[in-house]
PDB file of C-alpha atoms in Angstrom:
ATOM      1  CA  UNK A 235       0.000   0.000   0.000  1.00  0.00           C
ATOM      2  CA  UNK A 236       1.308   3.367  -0.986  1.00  0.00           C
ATOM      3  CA  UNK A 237      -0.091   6.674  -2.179  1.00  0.00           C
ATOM      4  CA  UNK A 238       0.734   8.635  -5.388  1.00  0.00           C
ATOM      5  CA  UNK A 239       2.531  12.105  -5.868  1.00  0.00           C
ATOM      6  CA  UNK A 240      -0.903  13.460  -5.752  1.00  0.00           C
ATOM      7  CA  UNK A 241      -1.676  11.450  -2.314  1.00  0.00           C
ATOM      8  CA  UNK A 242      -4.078   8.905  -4.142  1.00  0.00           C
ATOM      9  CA  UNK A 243      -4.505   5.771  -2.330  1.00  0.00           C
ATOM     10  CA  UNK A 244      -2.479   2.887  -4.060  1.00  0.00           C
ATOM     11  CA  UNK A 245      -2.732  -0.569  -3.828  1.00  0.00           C
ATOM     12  CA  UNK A 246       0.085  -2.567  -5.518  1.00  0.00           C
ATOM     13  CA  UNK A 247      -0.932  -6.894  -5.648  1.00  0.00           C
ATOM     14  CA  UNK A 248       1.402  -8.981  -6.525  1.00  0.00           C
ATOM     15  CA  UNK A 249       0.173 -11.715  -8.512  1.00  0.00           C
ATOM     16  CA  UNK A 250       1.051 -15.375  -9.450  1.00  0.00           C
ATOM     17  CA  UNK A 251       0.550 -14.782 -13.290  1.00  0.00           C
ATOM     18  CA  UNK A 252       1.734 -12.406 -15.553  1.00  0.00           C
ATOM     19  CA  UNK A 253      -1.030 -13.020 -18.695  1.00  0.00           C
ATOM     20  CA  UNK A 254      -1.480  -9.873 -20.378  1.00  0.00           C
ATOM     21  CA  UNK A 255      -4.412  -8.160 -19.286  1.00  0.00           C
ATOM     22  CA  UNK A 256      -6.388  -4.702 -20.055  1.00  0.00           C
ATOM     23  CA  UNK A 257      -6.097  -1.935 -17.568  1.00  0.00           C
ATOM     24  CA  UNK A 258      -9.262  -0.214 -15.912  1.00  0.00           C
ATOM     25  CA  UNK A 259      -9.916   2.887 -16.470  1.00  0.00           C
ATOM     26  CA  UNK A 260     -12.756   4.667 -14.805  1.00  0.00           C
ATOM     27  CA  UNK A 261     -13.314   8.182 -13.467  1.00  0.00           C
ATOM     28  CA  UNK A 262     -11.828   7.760 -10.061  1.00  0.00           C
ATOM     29  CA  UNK A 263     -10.570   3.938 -10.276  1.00  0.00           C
ATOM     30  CA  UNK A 264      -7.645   2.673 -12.303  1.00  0.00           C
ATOM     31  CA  UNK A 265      -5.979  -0.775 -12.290  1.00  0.00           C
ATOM     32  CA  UNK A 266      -3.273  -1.199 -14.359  1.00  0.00           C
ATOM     33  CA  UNK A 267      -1.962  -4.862 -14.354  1.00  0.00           C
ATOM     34  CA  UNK A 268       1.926  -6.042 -14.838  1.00  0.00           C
ATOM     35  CA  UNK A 269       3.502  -2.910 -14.090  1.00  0.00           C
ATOM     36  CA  UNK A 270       6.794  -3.158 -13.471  1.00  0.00           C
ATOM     37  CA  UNK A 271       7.410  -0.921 -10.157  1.00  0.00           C
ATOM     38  CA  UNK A 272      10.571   0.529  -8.148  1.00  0.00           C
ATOM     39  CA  UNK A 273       9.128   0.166  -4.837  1.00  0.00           C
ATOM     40  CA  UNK A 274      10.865   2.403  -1.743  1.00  0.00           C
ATOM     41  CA  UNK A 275      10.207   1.425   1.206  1.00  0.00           C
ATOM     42  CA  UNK A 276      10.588   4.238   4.108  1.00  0.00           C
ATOM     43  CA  UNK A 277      14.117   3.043   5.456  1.00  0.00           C
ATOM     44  CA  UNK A 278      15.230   3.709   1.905  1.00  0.00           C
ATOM     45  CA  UNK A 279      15.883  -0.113   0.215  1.00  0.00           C
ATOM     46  CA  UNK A 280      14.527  -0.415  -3.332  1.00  0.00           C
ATOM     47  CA  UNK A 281      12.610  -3.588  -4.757  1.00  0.00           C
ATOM     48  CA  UNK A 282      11.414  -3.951  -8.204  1.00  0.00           C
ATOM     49  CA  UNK A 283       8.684  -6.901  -9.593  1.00  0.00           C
ATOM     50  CA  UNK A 284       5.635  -6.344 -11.574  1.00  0.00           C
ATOM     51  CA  UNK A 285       2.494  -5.638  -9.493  1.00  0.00           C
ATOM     52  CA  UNK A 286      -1.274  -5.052 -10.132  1.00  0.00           C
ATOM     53  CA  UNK A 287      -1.600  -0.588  -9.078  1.00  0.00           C
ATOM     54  CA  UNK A 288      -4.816  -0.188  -8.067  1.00  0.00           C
ATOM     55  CA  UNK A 289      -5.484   3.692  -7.626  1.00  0.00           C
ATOM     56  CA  UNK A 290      -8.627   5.622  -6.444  1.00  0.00           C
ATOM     57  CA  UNK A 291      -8.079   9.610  -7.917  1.00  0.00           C
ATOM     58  CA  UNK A 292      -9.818  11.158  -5.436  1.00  0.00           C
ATOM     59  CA  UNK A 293      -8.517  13.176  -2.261  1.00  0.00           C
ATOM     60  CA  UNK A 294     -11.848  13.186  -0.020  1.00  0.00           C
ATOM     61  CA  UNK A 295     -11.794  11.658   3.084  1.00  0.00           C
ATOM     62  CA  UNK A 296     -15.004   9.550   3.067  1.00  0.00           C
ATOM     63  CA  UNK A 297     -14.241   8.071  -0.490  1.00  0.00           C
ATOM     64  CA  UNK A 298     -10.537   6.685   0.692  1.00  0.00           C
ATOM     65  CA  UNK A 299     -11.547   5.485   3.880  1.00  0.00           C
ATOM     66  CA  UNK A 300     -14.469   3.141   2.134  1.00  0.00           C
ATOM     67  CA  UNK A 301     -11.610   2.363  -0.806  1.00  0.00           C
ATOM     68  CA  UNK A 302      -9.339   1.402   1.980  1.00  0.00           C
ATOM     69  CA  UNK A 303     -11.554  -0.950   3.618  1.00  0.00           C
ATOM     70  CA  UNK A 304     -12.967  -2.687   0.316  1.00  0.00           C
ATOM     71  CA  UNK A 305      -9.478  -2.849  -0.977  1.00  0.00           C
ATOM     72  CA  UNK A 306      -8.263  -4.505   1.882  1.00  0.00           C
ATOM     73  CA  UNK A 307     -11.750  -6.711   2.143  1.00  0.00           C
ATOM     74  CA  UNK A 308     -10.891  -7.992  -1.373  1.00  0.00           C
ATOM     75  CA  UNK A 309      -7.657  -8.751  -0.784  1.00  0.00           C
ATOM     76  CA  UNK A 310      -7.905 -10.757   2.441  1.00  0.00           C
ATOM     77  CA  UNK A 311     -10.552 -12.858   0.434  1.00  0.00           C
ATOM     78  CA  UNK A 312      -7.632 -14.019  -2.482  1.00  0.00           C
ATOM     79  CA  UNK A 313      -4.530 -15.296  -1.464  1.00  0.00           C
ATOM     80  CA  UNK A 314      -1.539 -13.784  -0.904  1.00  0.00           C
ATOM     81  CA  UNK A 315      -0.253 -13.540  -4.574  1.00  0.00           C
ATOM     82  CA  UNK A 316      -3.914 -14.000  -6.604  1.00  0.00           C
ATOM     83  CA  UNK A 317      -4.110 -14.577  -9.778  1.00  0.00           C
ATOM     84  CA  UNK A 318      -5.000 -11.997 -12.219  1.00  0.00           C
ATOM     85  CA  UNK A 319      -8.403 -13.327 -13.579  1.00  0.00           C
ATOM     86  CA  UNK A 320      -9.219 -13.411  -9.963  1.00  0.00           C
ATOM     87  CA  UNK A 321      -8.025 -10.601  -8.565  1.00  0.00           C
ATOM     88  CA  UNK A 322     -10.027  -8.978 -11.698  1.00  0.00           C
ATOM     89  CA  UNK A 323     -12.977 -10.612 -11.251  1.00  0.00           C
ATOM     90  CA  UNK A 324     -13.036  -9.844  -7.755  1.00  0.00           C
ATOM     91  CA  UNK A 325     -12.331  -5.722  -8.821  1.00  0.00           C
ATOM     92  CA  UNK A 326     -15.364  -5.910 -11.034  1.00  0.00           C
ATOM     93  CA  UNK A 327     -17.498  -6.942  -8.080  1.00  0.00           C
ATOM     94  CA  UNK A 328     -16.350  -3.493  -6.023  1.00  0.00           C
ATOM     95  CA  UNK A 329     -16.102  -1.774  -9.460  1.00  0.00           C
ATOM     96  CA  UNK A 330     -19.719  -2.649 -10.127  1.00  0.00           C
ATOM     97  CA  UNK A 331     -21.103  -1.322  -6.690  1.00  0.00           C
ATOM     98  CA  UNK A 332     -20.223   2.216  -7.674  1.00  0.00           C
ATOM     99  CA  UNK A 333     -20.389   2.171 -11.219  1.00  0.00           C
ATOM    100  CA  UNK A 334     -23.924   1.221 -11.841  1.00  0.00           C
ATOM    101  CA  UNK A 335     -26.810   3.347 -10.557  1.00  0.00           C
ATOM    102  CA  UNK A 336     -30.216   1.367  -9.760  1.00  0.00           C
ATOM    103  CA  UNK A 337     -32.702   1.290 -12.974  1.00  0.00           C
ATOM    104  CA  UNK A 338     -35.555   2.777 -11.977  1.00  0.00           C
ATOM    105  CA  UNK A 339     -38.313   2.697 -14.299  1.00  0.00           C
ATOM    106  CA  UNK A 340     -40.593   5.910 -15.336  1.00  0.00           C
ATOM    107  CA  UNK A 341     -43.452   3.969 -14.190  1.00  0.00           C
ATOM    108  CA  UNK A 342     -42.097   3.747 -10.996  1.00  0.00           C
ATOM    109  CA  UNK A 343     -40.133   7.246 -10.508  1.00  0.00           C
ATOM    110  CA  UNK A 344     -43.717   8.909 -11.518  1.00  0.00           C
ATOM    111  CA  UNK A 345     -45.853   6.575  -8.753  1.00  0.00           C
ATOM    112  CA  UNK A 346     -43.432   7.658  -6.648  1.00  0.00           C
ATOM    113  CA  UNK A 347     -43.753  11.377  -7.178  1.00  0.00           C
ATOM    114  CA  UNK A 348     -47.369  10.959  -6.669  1.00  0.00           C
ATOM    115  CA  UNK A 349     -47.166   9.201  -3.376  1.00  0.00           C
ATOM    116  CA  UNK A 350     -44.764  11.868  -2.118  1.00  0.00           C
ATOM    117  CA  UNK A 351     -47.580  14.945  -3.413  1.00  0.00           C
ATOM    118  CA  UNK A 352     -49.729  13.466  -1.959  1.00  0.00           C
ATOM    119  CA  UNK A 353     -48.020  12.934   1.528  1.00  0.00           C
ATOM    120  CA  UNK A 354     -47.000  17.049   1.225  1.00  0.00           C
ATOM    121  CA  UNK A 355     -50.215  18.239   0.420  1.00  0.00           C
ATOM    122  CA  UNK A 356     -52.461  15.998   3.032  1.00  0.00           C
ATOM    123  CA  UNK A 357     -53.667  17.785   6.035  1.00  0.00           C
ATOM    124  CA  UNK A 358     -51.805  15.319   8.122  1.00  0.00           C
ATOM    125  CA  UNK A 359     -48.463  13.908   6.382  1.00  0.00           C
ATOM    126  CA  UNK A 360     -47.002  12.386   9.844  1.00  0.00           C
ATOM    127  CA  UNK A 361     -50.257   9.906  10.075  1.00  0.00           C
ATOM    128  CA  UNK A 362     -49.344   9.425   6.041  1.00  0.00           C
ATOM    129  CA  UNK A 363     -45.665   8.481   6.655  1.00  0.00           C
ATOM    130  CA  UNK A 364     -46.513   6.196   9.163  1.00  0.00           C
ATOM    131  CA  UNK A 365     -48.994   4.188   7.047  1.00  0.00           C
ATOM    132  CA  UNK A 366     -46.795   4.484   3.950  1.00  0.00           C
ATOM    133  CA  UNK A 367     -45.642   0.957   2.363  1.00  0.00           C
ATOM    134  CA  UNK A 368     -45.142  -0.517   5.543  1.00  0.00           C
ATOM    135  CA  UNK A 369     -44.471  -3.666   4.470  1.00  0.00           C
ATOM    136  CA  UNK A 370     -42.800  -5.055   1.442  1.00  0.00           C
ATOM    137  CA  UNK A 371     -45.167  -7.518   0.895  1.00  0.00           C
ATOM    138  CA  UNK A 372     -48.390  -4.436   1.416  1.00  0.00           C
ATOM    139  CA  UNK A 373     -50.285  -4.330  -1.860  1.00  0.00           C
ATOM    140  CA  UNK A 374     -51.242  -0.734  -1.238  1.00  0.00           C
ATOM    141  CA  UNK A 375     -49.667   2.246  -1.476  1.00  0.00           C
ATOM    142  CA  UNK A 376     -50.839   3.919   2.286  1.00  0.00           C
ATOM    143  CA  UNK A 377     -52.182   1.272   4.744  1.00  0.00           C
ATOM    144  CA  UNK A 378     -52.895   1.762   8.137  1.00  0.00           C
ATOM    145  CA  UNK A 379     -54.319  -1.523   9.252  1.00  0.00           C
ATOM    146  CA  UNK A 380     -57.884  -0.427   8.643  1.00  0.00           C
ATOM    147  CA  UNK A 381     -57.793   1.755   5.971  1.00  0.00           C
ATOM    148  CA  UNK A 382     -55.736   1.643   2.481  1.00  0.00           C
ATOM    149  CA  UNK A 383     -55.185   4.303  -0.403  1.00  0.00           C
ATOM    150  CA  UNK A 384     -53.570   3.332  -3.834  1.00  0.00           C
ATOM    151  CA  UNK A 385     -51.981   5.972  -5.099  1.00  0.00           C
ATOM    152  CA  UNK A 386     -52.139   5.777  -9.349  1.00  0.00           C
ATOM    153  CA  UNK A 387     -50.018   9.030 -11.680  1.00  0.00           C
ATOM    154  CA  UNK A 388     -50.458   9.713 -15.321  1.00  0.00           C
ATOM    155  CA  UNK A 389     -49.068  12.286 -17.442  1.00  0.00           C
ATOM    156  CA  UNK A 390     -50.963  11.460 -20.453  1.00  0.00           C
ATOM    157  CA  UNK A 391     -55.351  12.333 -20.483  1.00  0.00           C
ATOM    158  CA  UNK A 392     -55.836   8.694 -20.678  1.00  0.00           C
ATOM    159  CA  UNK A 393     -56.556   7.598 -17.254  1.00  0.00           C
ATOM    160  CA  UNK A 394     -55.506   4.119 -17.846  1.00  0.00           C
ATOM    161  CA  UNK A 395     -54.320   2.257 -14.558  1.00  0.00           C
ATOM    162  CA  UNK A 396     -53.787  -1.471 -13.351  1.00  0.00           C
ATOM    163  CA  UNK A 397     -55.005  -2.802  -9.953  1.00  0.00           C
ATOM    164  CA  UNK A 398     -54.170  -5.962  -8.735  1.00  0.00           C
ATOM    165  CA  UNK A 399     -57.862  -8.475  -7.719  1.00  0.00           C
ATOM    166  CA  UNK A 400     -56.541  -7.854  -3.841  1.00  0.00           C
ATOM    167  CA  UNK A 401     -56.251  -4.230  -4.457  1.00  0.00           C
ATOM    168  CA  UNK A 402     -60.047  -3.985  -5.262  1.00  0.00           C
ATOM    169  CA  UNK A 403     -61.564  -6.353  -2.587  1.00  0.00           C
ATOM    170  CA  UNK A 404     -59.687  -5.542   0.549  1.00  0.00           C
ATOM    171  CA  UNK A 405     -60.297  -6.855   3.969  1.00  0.00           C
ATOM    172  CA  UNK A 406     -63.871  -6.815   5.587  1.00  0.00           C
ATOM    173  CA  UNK A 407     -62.597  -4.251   8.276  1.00  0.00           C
ATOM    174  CA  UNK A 408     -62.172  -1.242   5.529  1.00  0.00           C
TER     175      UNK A 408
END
């Protein structure tokens, strides 16, 4: 472990292989594999062998402290000199956490705009926030354990909505 003239945290793996192998390149995660590195340690002696860099460019605090600990997660998971398909494979997992932001569908983002105007503009949005989607499994959108409000949006002037059999004959007590 190491950090860069710019005080990036650095990571350099050594690793049992040497097949040829694309670097990463992302906006604030690189991982170049075989580099051949002049390592110094801080009493001055010199060692050189090919390593795996694995870099984070970014100087906040918060970032390098969760870089730090997945780094070091990942790397008490392989052996001590992983391969590179694994060690890669293994990157892509962490990579993959912070690369790709959750899908969310229009469908979805616009229900959920209309549950949360409707929750600001009732006369009591506490008692609204306490019956909202309280359970995963709840086929409503508000449900209080007596009464239940499903909340449909459109932005077109066809009113054209789907409700579930359940949805329309609730329990006996509403």
């Amino acid at each position: 472990m190491g950090c860069s003239q710019e005080f990036y945290p650095l990571f350099f793996v050594e690793c049992i292989d040497e097949i040829p192998s694309a670097n990463i390149s992302l906006k604030q995660v690189y991982v170049n594999f075989n580099q051949v590195c002049n390592l110094r340690a801080s009493d001055g002696h010199t060692i050189t062998k090919k390593f795996t860099i694995i870099l984070l460019k970014s100087q906040e605090e918060d970032l390098q402290k969760y870089f730090l600990e997945l780094i070091c997660l990942l790397l008490e998971k392989l052996p001590p000199r992983p391969t590179i398909a694994s060690l890669k494979s293994e990157l892509f997992k962490i990579i993959s956490l912070f690369a790709t932001p959750p899908a969310f569908s229009q469908e979805a983002i616009k229900g959920l705009w209309a549950e949360l105007f409707v929750i600001a503009h009732s006369h009591n949005p506490i008692y609204l926030i306490n019956s909202w989607h309280i359970s995963k499994e709840d086929r409503y959108d508000f449900n209080d354990g007596i009464d239940k409000v499903e909340v449909k949006a459109t932005r077109n002037s066809d009113r054209t909505h789907t409700f579930s059999i359940e949805q329309l004959n609730p329990n006996a007590d509403s």
